[in-house]
mmCIF file of C-alpha atoms and ligand atoms in Angstrom:
data_model
loop_
_atom_site.group_PDB
_atom_site.id
_atom_site.type_symbol
_atom_site.label_atom_id
_atom_site.label_comp_id
_atom_site.label_asym_id
_atom_site.label_seq_id
_atom_site.Cartn_x
_atom_site.Cartn_y
_atom_site.Cartn_z
ATOM 1 C CA UNK A 2 -18.322 -7.094 40.721
ATOM 2 C CA UNK A 3 -21.416 -7.736 39.517
ATOM 3 C CA UNK A 4 -21.251 -11.846 39.412
ATOM 4 C CA UNK A 5 -19.621 -11.772 42.987
ATOM 5 C CA UNK A 6 -21.497 -13.222 45.636
ATOM 6 C CA UNK A 7 -21.999 -12.962 49.715
ATOM 7 C CA UNK A 8 -23.843 -14.082 51.690
ATOM 8 C CA UNK A 9 -24.544 -14.236 55.431
ATOM 9 C CA UNK A 10 -23.808 -17.697 56.584
ATOM 10 C CA UNK A 11 -25.221 -17.245 59.688
ATOM 11 C CA UNK A 12 -24.469 -14.802 63.488
ATOM 12 C CA UNK A 13 -21.490 -12.082 62.494
ATOM 13 C CA UNK A 14 -20.251 -14.600 59.393
ATOM 14 C CA UNK A 15 -20.270 -13.728 55.921
ATOM 15 C CA UNK A 16 -18.764 -15.700 52.884
ATOM 16 C CA UNK A 17 -18.131 -13.907 50.189
ATOM 17 C CA UNK A 18 -16.926 -15.568 46.621
ATOM 18 C CA UNK A 19 -14.877 -13.547 44.045
ATOM 19 C CA UNK A 20 -14.651 -15.303 40.703
ATOM 20 C CA UNK A 21 -11.956 -15.595 37.811
ATOM 21 C CA UNK A 22 -9.807 -13.402 40.001
ATOM 22 C CA UNK A 23 -6.097 -12.740 38.035
ATOM 23 C CA UNK A 24 -3.983 -12.926 40.897
ATOM 24 C CA UNK A 25 -3.732 -13.076 45.109
ATOM 25 C CA UNK A 26 -2.875 -9.460 45.946
ATOM 26 C CA UNK A 27 -6.707 -8.369 44.166
ATOM 27 C CA UNK A 28 -7.910 -10.641 47.588
ATOM 28 C CA UNK A 29 -5.702 -8.742 49.942
ATOM 29 C CA UNK A 30 -6.788 -5.102 47.568
ATOM 30 C CA UNK A 31 -10.925 -6.141 48.322
ATOM 31 C CA UNK A 32 -9.908 -7.774 51.854
ATOM 32 C CA UNK A 33 -8.350 -4.256 52.680
ATOM 33 C CA UNK A 34 -11.399 -1.987 51.071
ATOM 34 C CA UNK A 35 -14.259 -4.336 53.102
ATOM 35 C CA UNK A 36 -11.960 -3.874 56.562
ATOM 36 C CA UNK A 37 -11.757 -0.125 55.719
ATOM 37 C CA UNK A 38 -15.382 0.080 54.590
ATOM 38 C CA UNK A 39 -16.964 -1.889 57.997
ATOM 39 C CA UNK A 40 -13.831 0.000 60.526
ATOM 40 C CA UNK A 41 -15.691 3.842 59.907
ATOM 41 C CA UNK A 42 -18.184 4.264 63.264
ATOM 42 C CA UNK A 43 -22.058 3.552 62.266
ATOM 43 C CA UNK A 44 -24.074 6.195 64.324
ATOM 44 C CA UNK A 45 -26.718 5.499 66.629
ATOM 45 C CA UNK A 46 -28.885 7.354 68.582
ATOM 46 C CA UNK A 47 -26.475 9.089 70.375
ATOM 47 C CA UNK A 48 -23.684 6.921 70.358
ATOM 48 C CA UNK A 49 -21.009 6.361 67.716
ATOM 49 C CA UNK A 50 -20.324 2.010 67.075
ATOM 50 C CA UNK A 51 -17.437 0.555 65.640
ATOM 51 C CA UNK A 52 -17.320 -2.640 64.121
ATOM 52 C CA UNK A 53 -14.220 -4.547 63.393
ATOM 53 C CA UNK A 54 -14.223 -7.328 60.972
ATOM 54 C CA UNK A 55 -11.634 -10.498 60.307
ATOM 55 C CA UNK A 56 -11.139 -12.243 57.277
ATOM 56 C CA UNK A 57 -9.479 -15.120 55.431
ATOM 57 C CA UNK A 58 -9.400 -16.229 52.117
ATOM 58 C CA UNK A 59 -8.337 -19.141 50.395
ATOM 59 C CA UNK A 60 -7.948 -19.664 46.898
ATOM 60 C CA UNK A 61 -9.667 -22.872 43.801
ATOM 61 C CA UNK A 62 -7.449 -24.938 43.451
ATOM 62 C CA UNK A 63 -4.631 -24.098 45.504
ATOM 63 C CA UNK A 64 -6.417 -24.584 49.261
ATOM 64 C CA UNK A 65 -9.457 -27.087 48.162
ATOM 65 C CA UNK A 66 -11.024 -28.888 45.221
ATOM 66 C CA UNK A 67 -14.322 -28.888 46.720
ATOM 67 C CA UNK A 68 -16.496 -26.351 48.313
ATOM 68 C CA UNK A 69 -16.062 -27.606 51.623
ATOM 69 C CA UNK A 70 -12.579 -28.146 51.891
ATOM 70 C CA UNK A 71 -12.101 -24.100 50.603
ATOM 71 C CA UNK A 72 -14.633 -22.666 52.876
ATOM 72 C CA UNK A 73 -13.365 -25.016 55.922
ATOM 73 C CA UNK A 74 -9.227 -23.799 54.685
ATOM 74 C CA UNK A 75 -11.062 -19.801 54.614
ATOM 75 C CA UNK A 76 -12.384 -20.824 58.405
ATOM 76 C CA UNK A 77 -9.006 -21.488 59.397
ATOM 77 C CA UNK A 78 -7.216 -18.265 58.064
ATOM 78 C CA UNK A 79 -10.174 -16.529 59.399
ATOM 79 C CA UNK A 80 -9.618 -18.074 63.046
ATOM 80 C CA UNK A 81 -5.738 -17.235 62.588
ATOM 81 C CA UNK A 82 -6.376 -13.099 61.357
ATOM 82 C CA UNK A 83 -8.657 -13.213 64.512
ATOM 83 C CA UNK A 84 -5.608 -14.252 66.730
ATOM 84 C CA UNK A 85 -3.237 -11.808 65.505
ATOM 85 C CA UNK A 86 -5.774 -9.203 66.179
ATOM 86 C CA UNK A 87 -8.562 -7.116 65.254
ATOM 87 C CA UNK A 88 -9.012 -5.629 61.482
ATOM 88 C CA UNK A 89 -6.840 -8.437 59.790
ATOM 89 C CA UNK A 90 -6.883 -10.648 56.571
ATOM 90 C CA UNK A 91 -5.488 -13.537 56.351
ATOM 91 C CA UNK A 92 -4.489 -15.893 53.685
ATOM 92 C CA UNK A 93 -5.034 -19.777 54.133
ATOM 93 C CA UNK A 94 -1.600 -21.547 54.034
ATOM 94 C CA UNK A 95 0.243 -24.930 54.002
ATOM 95 C CA UNK A 96 1.367 -24.787 58.143
ATOM 96 C CA UNK A 97 -2.702 -23.941 58.767
ATOM 97 C CA UNK A 98 -3.721 -26.574 56.677
ATOM 98 C CA UNK A 99 -0.993 -29.204 57.877
ATOM 99 C CA UNK A 100 -2.106 -28.227 61.873
ATOM 100 C CA UNK A 101 -5.953 -28.565 61.296
ATOM 101 C CA UNK A 102 -5.984 -31.072 58.126
ATOM 102 C CA UNK A 103 -2.901 -33.105 60.130
ATOM 103 C CA UNK A 104 -2.270 -31.993 63.607
ATOM 104 C CA UNK A 105 -0.848 -36.014 63.802
ATOM 105 C CA UNK A 106 2.436 -35.742 61.442
ATOM 106 C CA UNK A 107 2.615 -32.382 63.230
ATOM 107 C CA UNK A 108 2.895 -33.730 66.358
ATOM 108 C CA UNK A 109 5.142 -36.688 65.537
ATOM 109 C CA UNK A 110 7.831 -34.016 63.942
ATOM 110 C CA UNK A 111 7.546 -31.965 66.961
ATOM 111 C CA UNK A 112 8.801 -35.153 68.997
ATOM 112 C CA UNK A 113 12.045 -34.670 66.603
ATOM 113 C CA UNK A 114 12.679 -30.780 66.663
ATOM 114 C CA UNK A 115 14.619 -30.590 70.094
ATOM 115 C CA UNK A 116 16.929 -33.170 69.325
ATOM 116 C CA UNK A 117 17.149 -31.912 65.179
ATOM 117 C CA UNK A 118 17.947 -28.386 66.778
ATOM 118 C CA UNK A 119 15.201 -27.382 64.787
ATOM 119 C CA UNK A 120 13.872 -24.772 67.835
ATOM 120 C CA UNK A 121 15.334 -21.825 68.463
ATOM 121 C CA UNK A 122 14.744 -18.530 71.098
ATOM 122 C CA UNK A 123 13.848 -15.241 69.291
ATOM 123 C CA UNK A 124 14.283 -12.174 71.532
ATOM 124 C CA UNK A 125 11.784 -8.977 71.762
ATOM 125 C CA UNK A 126 13.078 -6.113 73.320
ATOM 126 C CA UNK A 127 11.523 -4.474 76.054
ATOM 127 C CA UNK A 128 11.959 -0.276 76.497
ATOM 128 C CA UNK A 129 11.532 2.170 78.756
ATOM 129 C CA UNK A 130 8.970 4.355 78.270
ATOM 130 C CA UNK A 131 10.886 7.472 79.164
ATOM 131 C CA UNK A 132 14.805 7.111 78.111
ATOM 132 C CA UNK A 133 13.648 4.557 75.102
ATOM 133 C CA UNK A 134 16.389 1.981 76.206
ATOM 134 C CA UNK A 135 16.227 -1.393 76.128
ATOM 135 C CA UNK A 136 15.327 -3.200 79.791
ATOM 136 C CA UNK A 137 14.580 -6.464 79.210
ATOM 137 C CA UNK A 138 14.009 -9.171 76.394
ATOM 138 C CA UNK A 139 11.448 -11.881 76.274
ATOM 139 C CA UNK A 140 12.024 -15.010 75.209
ATOM 140 C CA UNK A 141 10.312 -16.086 71.877
ATOM 141 C CA UNK A 142 10.800 -19.583 70.909
ATOM 142 C CA UNK A 143 10.967 -20.536 67.290
ATOM 143 C CA UNK A 144 10.559 -24.004 65.290
ATOM 144 C CA UNK A 145 12.238 -23.823 61.834
ATOM 145 C CA UNK A 146 10.060 -26.462 60.837
ATOM 146 C CA UNK A 147 12.240 -28.714 57.518
ATOM 147 C CA UNK A 148 9.312 -28.860 55.348
ATOM 148 C CA UNK A 149 7.452 -26.122 55.885
ATOM 149 C CA UNK A 150 9.138 -22.853 57.554
ATOM 150 C CA UNK A 151 8.964 -21.605 60.009
ATOM 151 C CA UNK A 152 6.625 -22.443 62.452
ATOM 152 C CA UNK A 153 4.816 -19.782 65.215
ATOM 153 C CA UNK A 154 4.716 -21.289 68.659
ATOM 154 C CA UNK A 155 0.271 -20.534 68.495
ATOM 155 C CA UNK A 156 0.628 -23.537 66.162
ATOM 156 C CA UNK A 157 3.193 -25.709 68.063
ATOM 157 C CA UNK A 158 2.758 -24.639 72.067
ATOM 158 C CA UNK A 159 -0.539 -26.224 72.115
ATOM 159 C CA UNK A 160 0.754 -29.257 70.402
ATOM 160 C CA UNK A 161 3.503 -29.936 72.887
ATOM 161 C CA UNK A 162 1.166 -29.335 75.946
ATOM 162 C CA UNK A 163 -1.113 -31.609 74.604
ATOM 163 C CA UNK A 164 1.730 -34.331 74.481
ATOM 164 C CA UNK A 165 3.422 -33.285 77.473
ATOM 165 C CA UNK A 166 6.698 -32.136 75.010
ATOM 166 C CA UNK A 167 6.275 -28.603 76.654
ATOM 167 C CA UNK A 168 8.181 -29.623 79.998
ATOM 168 C CA UNK A 169 11.150 -30.791 77.929
ATOM 169 C CA UNK A 170 10.374 -27.895 76.103
ATOM 170 C CA UNK A 171 10.506 -25.333 78.325
ATOM 171 C CA UNK A 172 13.425 -26.823 80.151
ATOM 172 C CA UNK A 173 15.448 -26.157 77.190
ATOM 173 C CA UNK A 174 14.249 -22.552 76.713
ATOM 174 C CA UNK A 175 14.621 -21.632 79.973
ATOM 175 C CA UNK A 176 18.110 -22.710 80.047
ATOM 176 C CA UNK A 177 19.081 -21.446 76.132
ATOM 177 C CA UNK A 178 17.631 -17.795 77.573
ATOM 178 C CA UNK A 179 19.994 -18.222 80.917
ATOM 179 C CA UNK A 180 23.181 -19.071 78.540
ATOM 180 C CA UNK A 181 22.408 -16.084 76.474
ATOM 181 C CA UNK A 182 22.015 -13.492 79.570
ATOM 182 C CA UNK A 183 24.932 -15.451 80.448
ATOM 183 C CA UNK A 184 26.974 -14.193 77.410
ATOM 184 C CA UNK A 185 25.102 -10.676 77.104
ATOM 185 C CA UNK A 186 26.621 -9.943 81.187
ATOM 186 C CA UNK A 187 29.858 -11.302 79.235
ATOM 187 C CA UNK A 188 30.240 -8.671 77.066
ATOM 188 C CA UNK A 189 29.380 -6.076 78.905
ATOM 189 C CA UNK A 190 25.286 -5.432 78.271
ATOM 190 C CA UNK A 191 24.395 -4.756 81.993
ATOM 191 C CA UNK A 192 21.108 -3.978 83.681
ATOM 192 C CA UNK A 193 19.023 -6.299 81.403
ATOM 193 C CA UNK A 194 16.113 -9.105 82.295
ATOM 194 C CA UNK A 195 15.439 -11.433 80.251
ATOM 195 C CA UNK A 196 11.605 -12.803 80.580
ATOM 196 C CA UNK A 197 10.448 -16.365 79.861
ATOM 197 C CA UNK A 198 6.946 -18.114 79.319
ATOM 198 C CA UNK A 199 5.721 -20.903 81.504
ATOM 199 C CA UNK A 200 3.330 -22.412 80.619
ATOM 200 C CA UNK A 201 0.317 -23.882 82.936
ATOM 201 C CA UNK A 202 1.836 -27.509 82.382
ATOM 202 C CA UNK A 203 5.177 -26.976 83.593
ATOM 203 C CA UNK A 204 3.119 -25.373 86.813
ATOM 204 C CA UNK A 205 1.871 -28.694 87.509
ATOM 205 C CA UNK A 206 4.492 -30.486 89.658
ATOM 206 C CA UNK A 207 7.211 -28.910 91.440
ATOM 207 C CA UNK A 208 9.811 -30.042 88.710
ATOM 208 C CA UNK A 209 10.070 -26.813 87.806
ATOM 209 C CA UNK A 210 11.288 -25.824 91.015
ATOM 210 C CA UNK A 211 14.233 -27.977 90.175
ATOM 211 C CA UNK A 212 14.669 -27.452 86.544
ATOM 212 C CA UNK A 213 15.561 -23.674 87.383
ATOM 213 C CA UNK A 214 17.531 -24.178 90.565
ATOM 214 C CA UNK A 215 19.322 -26.647 88.239
ATOM 215 C CA UNK A 216 19.975 -24.383 85.747
ATOM 216 C CA UNK A 217 20.627 -21.389 88.179
ATOM 217 C CA UNK A 218 23.851 -23.105 89.573
ATOM 218 C CA UNK A 219 25.117 -24.507 86.534
ATOM 219 C CA UNK A 220 24.804 -20.696 84.249
ATOM 220 C CA UNK A 221 25.460 -18.631 87.278
ATOM 221 C CA UNK A 222 22.821 -16.381 86.594
ATOM 222 C CA UNK A 223 21.474 -13.921 88.846
ATOM 223 C CA UNK A 224 18.423 -15.267 89.745
ATOM 224 C CA UNK A 225 16.443 -11.526 89.663
ATOM 225 C CA UNK A 226 17.714 -10.881 86.061
ATOM 226 C CA UNK A 227 15.140 -13.865 85.303
ATOM 227 C CA UNK A 228 11.446 -12.970 84.655
ATOM 228 C CA UNK A 229 9.090 -15.361 84.705
ATOM 229 C CA UNK A 230 5.988 -14.617 82.409
ATOM 230 C CA UNK A 231 2.432 -17.019 83.573
ATOM 231 C CA UNK A 232 -1.338 -16.229 81.858
ATOM 232 C CA UNK A 233 -3.581 -16.036 84.204
ATOM 233 C CA UNK A 234 -5.402 -19.454 83.314
ATOM 234 C CA UNK A 235 -2.293 -21.382 85.211
ATOM 235 C CA UNK A 236 -4.026 -19.827 88.753
ATOM 236 C CA UNK A 237 -8.007 -21.124 87.678
ATOM 237 C CA UNK A 238 -6.534 -24.896 87.892
ATOM 238 C CA UNK A 239 -4.673 -25.772 91.385
ATOM 239 C CA UNK A 240 -4.418 -23.255 92.555
ATOM 240 C CA UNK A 241 -3.120 -23.675 95.879
ATOM 241 C CA UNK A 242 -0.687 -25.825 94.125
ATOM 242 C CA UNK A 243 0.868 -22.985 92.126
ATOM 243 C CA UNK A 244 0.895 -20.485 94.571
ATOM 244 C CA UNK A 245 3.475 -22.482 96.912
ATOM 245 C CA UNK A 246 5.200 -22.853 93.608
ATOM 246 C CA UNK A 247 4.778 -18.820 92.649
ATOM 247 C CA UNK A 248 6.161 -17.795 96.034
ATOM 248 C CA UNK A 249 9.057 -20.598 96.413
ATOM 249 C CA UNK A 250 10.268 -19.051 93.014
ATOM 250 C CA UNK A 251 9.624 -15.418 94.643
ATOM 251 C CA UNK A 252 11.870 -16.945 97.520
ATOM 252 C CA UNK A 253 14.519 -17.816 94.973
ATOM 253 C CA UNK A 254 14.652 -14.121 94.152
ATOM 254 C CA UNK A 255 13.119 -14.503 90.526
ATOM 255 C CA UNK A 256 10.798 -12.011 89.206
ATOM 256 C CA UNK A 257 6.744 -13.297 88.350
ATOM 257 C CA UNK A 258 4.694 -11.076 85.294
ATOM 258 C CA UNK A 259 1.221 -11.671 84.078
ATOM 259 C CA UNK A 260 1.045 -12.213 80.566
ATOM 260 C CA UNK A 261 -2.036 -11.130 78.721
ATOM 261 C CA UNK A 262 -3.503 -9.557 81.743
ATOM 262 C CA UNK A 263 -7.059 -8.154 81.192
ATOM 263 C CA UNK A 264 -8.202 -10.889 79.095
ATOM 264 C CA UNK A 265 -9.028 -13.849 80.844
ATOM 265 C CA UNK A 266 -9.301 -14.433 84.298
ATOM 266 C CA UNK A 267 -8.890 -11.132 85.737
ATOM 267 C CA UNK A 268 -9.357 -11.238 89.587
ATOM 268 C CA UNK A 269 -7.668 -8.396 91.226
ATOM 269 C CA UNK A 270 -7.800 -10.369 94.290
ATOM 270 C CA UNK A 271 -5.361 -12.254 93.206
ATOM 271 C CA UNK A 272 -3.211 -9.162 92.594
ATOM 272 C CA UNK A 273 -3.097 -8.578 96.339
ATOM 273 C CA UNK A 274 -2.316 -11.695 97.682
ATOM 274 C CA UNK A 275 0.387 -13.282 94.480
ATOM 275 C CA UNK A 276 3.907 -12.518 94.864
ATOM 276 C CA UNK A 277 3.612 -10.841 91.059
ATOM 277 C CA UNK A 278 6.477 -8.227 90.461
ATOM 278 C CA UNK A 279 4.928 -7.115 86.525
ATOM 279 C CA UNK A 280 1.440 -7.070 84.882
ATOM 280 C CA UNK A 281 1.891 -7.104 81.043
ATOM 281 C CA UNK A 282 -1.212 -5.436 79.452
ATOM 282 C CA UNK A 283 -2.602 -7.143 76.619
ATOM 283 C CA UNK A 284 -2.500 -6.014 72.750
ATOM 284 C CA UNK A 285 -6.578 -6.697 72.482
ATOM 285 C CA UNK A 286 -6.616 -3.186 74.590
ATOM 286 C CA UNK A 287 -3.610 -1.735 73.261
ATOM 287 C CA UNK A 288 -5.261 -1.926 69.615
ATOM 288 C CA UNK A 289 -8.113 -0.051 71.304
ATOM 289 C CA UNK A 290 -6.032 2.909 71.870
ATOM 290 C CA UNK A 291 -7.322 6.062 69.873
ATOM 291 C CA UNK A 292 -10.921 3.800 68.722
ATOM 292 C CA UNK A 293 -12.597 2.428 71.494
ATOM 293 C CA UNK A 294 -12.812 4.356 75.193
ATOM 294 C CA UNK A 295 -13.722 1.482 76.735
ATOM 295 C CA UNK A 296 -10.155 -0.309 75.947
ATOM 296 C CA UNK A 297 -8.713 3.171 76.949
ATOM 297 C CA UNK A 298 -10.469 3.300 80.100
ATOM 298 C CA UNK A 299 -9.414 -0.392 80.810
ATOM 299 C CA UNK A 300 -6.162 0.454 80.389
ATOM 300 C CA UNK A 301 -6.005 3.801 82.900
ATOM 301 C CA UNK A 302 -7.250 1.002 85.213
ATOM 302 C CA UNK A 303 -5.185 -1.597 85.160
ATOM 303 C CA UNK A 304 -2.784 1.187 85.242
ATOM 304 C CA UNK A 305 -3.970 2.788 88.410
ATOM 305 C CA UNK A 306 -3.939 0.331 90.379
ATOM 306 C CA UNK A 307 -0.864 -2.048 89.428
ATOM 307 C CA UNK A 308 1.380 1.271 90.844
ATOM 308 C CA UNK A 309 -1.287 1.364 93.590
ATOM 309 C CA UNK A 310 -0.451 -2.191 94.759
ATOM 310 C CA UNK A 311 3.933 -1.118 93.338
ATOM 311 C CA UNK A 312 3.974 -3.182 90.501
ATOM 312 C CA UNK A 313 5.768 -2.939 87.117
ATOM 313 C CA UNK A 314 3.711 -2.058 84.080
ATOM 314 C CA UNK A 315 4.275 -3.393 80.618
ATOM 315 C CA UNK A 316 1.895 -2.858 77.168
ATOM 316 C CA UNK A 317 2.280 -6.103 75.143
ATOM 317 C CA UNK A 318 1.884 -5.414 71.403
ATOM 318 C CA UNK A 319 2.503 -1.606 70.454
ATOM 319 C CA UNK A 320 2.533 -1.002 67.035
ATOM 320 C CA UNK A 321 1.792 3.148 66.818
ATOM 321 C CA UNK A 322 2.867 6.557 68.109
ATOM 322 C CA UNK A 323 0.042 7.440 68.881
ATOM 323 C CA UNK A 324 -0.619 4.259 71.498
ATOM 324 C CA UNK A 325 2.850 5.182 72.364
ATOM 325 C CA UNK A 326 1.326 8.500 73.554
ATOM 326 C CA UNK A 327 -1.260 6.849 75.240
ATOM 327 C CA UNK A 328 0.373 5.021 77.256
ATOM 328 C CA UNK A 329 3.275 7.644 77.604
ATOM 329 C CA UNK A 330 0.646 10.018 79.299
ATOM 330 C CA UNK A 331 -0.735 6.935 80.897
ATOM 331 C CA UNK A 332 2.203 6.473 82.757
ATOM 332 C CA UNK A 333 2.843 3.167 81.953
ATOM 333 C CA UNK A 334 6.898 1.948 82.475
ATOM 334 C CA UNK A 335 7.716 -0.570 79.842
ATOM 335 C CA UNK A 336 6.701 -1.022 76.316
ATOM 336 C CA UNK A 337 6.897 -4.070 73.770
ATOM 337 C CA UNK A 338 5.737 -4.489 70.479
ATOM 338 C CA UNK A 339 6.225 -3.674 66.916
ATOM 339 C CA UNK A 340 6.716 -0.520 67.531
ATOM 340 C CA UNK A 341 9.827 -0.426 68.571
ATOM 341 C CA UNK A 342 11.388 -4.152 67.800
ATOM 342 C CA UNK A 343 10.032 -7.283 66.528
ATOM 343 C CA UNK A 344 11.247 -10.668 68.128
ATOM 344 C CA UNK A 345 15.014 -11.581 66.312
ATOM 345 C CA UNK A 346 17.858 -13.867 67.121
ATOM 346 C CA UNK A 347 19.951 -13.269 70.155
ATOM 347 C CA UNK A 348 22.496 -12.224 67.089
ATOM 348 C CA UNK A 349 20.282 -9.730 65.675
ATOM 349 C CA UNK A 350 20.011 -8.017 69.393
ATOM 350 C CA UNK A 351 23.013 -7.392 70.245
ATOM 351 C CA UNK A 352 23.607 -5.426 67.611
ATOM 352 C CA UNK A 353 21.007 -3.287 68.847
ATOM 353 C CA UNK A 354 22.845 -3.313 72.257
ATOM 354 C CA UNK A 355 25.694 -2.054 70.289
ATOM 355 C CA UNK A 356 23.825 0.649 68.586
ATOM 356 C CA UNK A 357 22.639 2.033 72.339
ATOM 357 C CA UNK A 358 25.691 2.312 73.538
ATOM 358 C CA UNK A 359 26.821 3.516 71.050
ATOM 359 C CA UNK A 360 23.957 6.596 71.074
ATOM 360 C CA UNK A 361 24.543 6.738 74.956
ATOM 361 C CA UNK A 362 28.128 7.391 74.713
ATOM 362 C CA UNK A 363 27.254 9.799 71.658
ATOM 363 C CA UNK A 364 24.889 12.322 74.124
ATOM 364 C CA UNK A 365 27.264 12.368 77.052
ATOM 365 C CA UNK A 366 30.424 13.742 75.088
HETATM 366 P P1 C2E B 22 2.984 -13.280 74.534
HETATM 367 O O1 C2E B 22 4.110 -14.242 75.394
HETATM 368 O O2 C2E B 22 1.799 -13.081 74.850
HETATM 369 O O3 C2E B 22 4.122 -12.982 73.525
HETATM 370 C C1 C2E B 22 3.881 -11.889 72.486
HETATM 371 C C2 C2E B 22 3.352 -12.168 71.156
HETATM 372 O O4 C2E B 22 2.971 -11.109 70.487
HETATM 373 C C3 C2E B 22 4.261 -12.871 70.735
HETATM 374 O O5 C2E B 22 4.120 -13.594 69.265
HETATM 375 C C4 C2E B 22 5.386 -11.247 69.640
HETATM 376 O O6 C2E B 22 5.868 -11.596 68.806
HETATM 377 C C5 C2E B 22 3.903 -11.058 69.221
HETATM 378 N N1 C2E B 22 3.709 -9.451 69.398
HETATM 379 C C6 C2E B 22 4.829 -8.465 69.577
HETATM 380 N N2 C2E B 22 4.588 -7.561 69.635
HETATM 381 C C7 C2E B 22 3.406 -7.364 68.770
HETATM 382 C C8 C2E B 22 3.224 -6.217 68.078
HETATM 383 O O7 C2E B 22 3.251 -4.899 68.262
HETATM 384 N N3 C2E B 22 2.668 -6.512 67.494
HETATM 385 C C9 C2E B 22 1.870 -7.847 66.824
HETATM 386 N N4 C2E B 22 0.750 -8.044 65.587
HETATM 387 N N5 C2E B 22 2.253 -9.212 67.682
HETATM 388 C C10 C2E B 22 3.216 -8.883 68.511
HETATM 389 P P2 C2E B 22 4.774 -14.922 69.602
HETATM 390 O O8 C2E B 22 6.583 -14.847 69.825
HETATM 391 O O9 C2E B 22 4.315 -15.629 67.865
HETATM 392 O O10 C2E B 22 4.387 -16.181 70.654
HETATM 393 C C11 C2E B 22 2.534 -16.086 70.593
HETATM 394 C C12 C2E B 22 2.723 -16.814 71.695
HETATM 395 O O11 C2E B 22 3.109 -18.077 72.226
HETATM 396 C C13 C2E B 22 3.333 -16.157 72.678
HETATM 397 O O12 C2E B 22 2.247 -15.049 73.456
HETATM 398 C C14 C2E B 22 3.085 -17.459 75.152
HETATM 399 O O13 C2E B 22 2.190 -17.420 74.891
HETATM 400 C C15 C2E B 22 3.783 -18.307 74.145
HETATM 401 N N6 C2E B 22 5.377 -18.674 73.735
HETATM 402 C C16 C2E B 22 5.920 -18.481 72.874
HETATM 403 N N7 C2E B 22 7.630 -18.569 73.256
HETATM 404 C C17 C2E B 22 7.040 -19.793 74.312
HETATM 405 C C18 C2E B 22 7.621 -20.257 75.028
HETATM 406 O O14 C2E B 22 8.421 -20.140 75.093
HETATM 407 N N8 C2E B 22 6.820 -21.079 75.872
HETATM 408 C C19 C2E B 22 5.441 -21.641 76.257
HETATM 409 N N9 C2E B 22 5.327 -22.001 77.455
HETATM 410 N N10 C2E B 22 4.985 -19.899 75.339
HETATM 411 C C20 C2E B 22 5.358 -19.518 74.397
HETATM 412 MG MG1 MG B 23 4.753 -13.656 76.881
HETATM 413 MG MG1 MG B 24 1.798 -11.492 75.878
#
């Protein structure tokens, strides 16, 4: 509108001030308009150029009483939108504000979270790309904060890492996932692998080896059914030690996956040397399918190299039919993403298995 203001703050950042909005919904419609307007390709020389936008918004007086606070909170929301993928918009919320403004409060609360039973493991199914059947699940941690509601791991895992709490929390996730795996086996759900994320700090000493040995012994879970997901940055520090730990885990018959592959370190050389079973192709590449030829080429290359090395490949964050089709065409093995299933509590996942069992027995009769 005429009295709205748009200004370039610097670099590729712009600020927009919208005056006298009637309701919050209005913000999202304006943001979608902007994102869509920028999304259409620009013609430049002989090529097309794609630009994506991430927007964060804060609202006076809820998110701040002065300009500085409002801009800071809009900034936090924008980074959160960016982390969730390209071309998104997010409103500032209380968790973000708490996380940045008073990280101390959240840290104190996290110390109590395990004992207070506020943590829960959600599971997200992994689907075979040809049959559409669930062949595995990834354990994803959730924190039900008594005051702030559900907090996403992107917010509290970094705090857990900084404080060293990740050791206890990580152990709890492993234990809980193994107990769950056992319960599912006893319910007759067979051939299901359970993947657990392991952070860099958990890999520091040799503690993890003992933890896993104890948990497997106590729960009686077959180590071949447990996959450990590590990110590439695990390999940057303390390389020798990590490689040795990975090899010992491998000797214990656990499976190892490289999470968010392609985003960070991406040395193809380590794929050859490391005892890795599987590559998880990072979501930002999947987001580029149908939009960015570079992303598509990277995906094809990862799949070809992975296959040559005898690795299993799974694509993360698949949200659309178009992405699924591209990955099928490239012979990716498995898919994980909202297109099929979102992460959900164990009880919900059980229902999916029951439905799946019914539908397969249906086709045989
Ligand atoms: P990750 O291991 O790469 O997990 C995948 C993340 O992508 C999950 O976010 C999942 O909910 C999300 N996701 C899956 N499919 C889609 C999709 O189609 N669209 C979109 N937009 N998102 C999708 P989540 O659960 O918030 O976890 C975030 C990260 O936190 C994980 O990334 C992982 O690095 C870390 N994390 C989660 N649980 C644990 C844990 O128990 N231990 C450790 N160390 N890290 C964990
Ligand atoms: Mg993961
Ligand atoms: Mg990932």
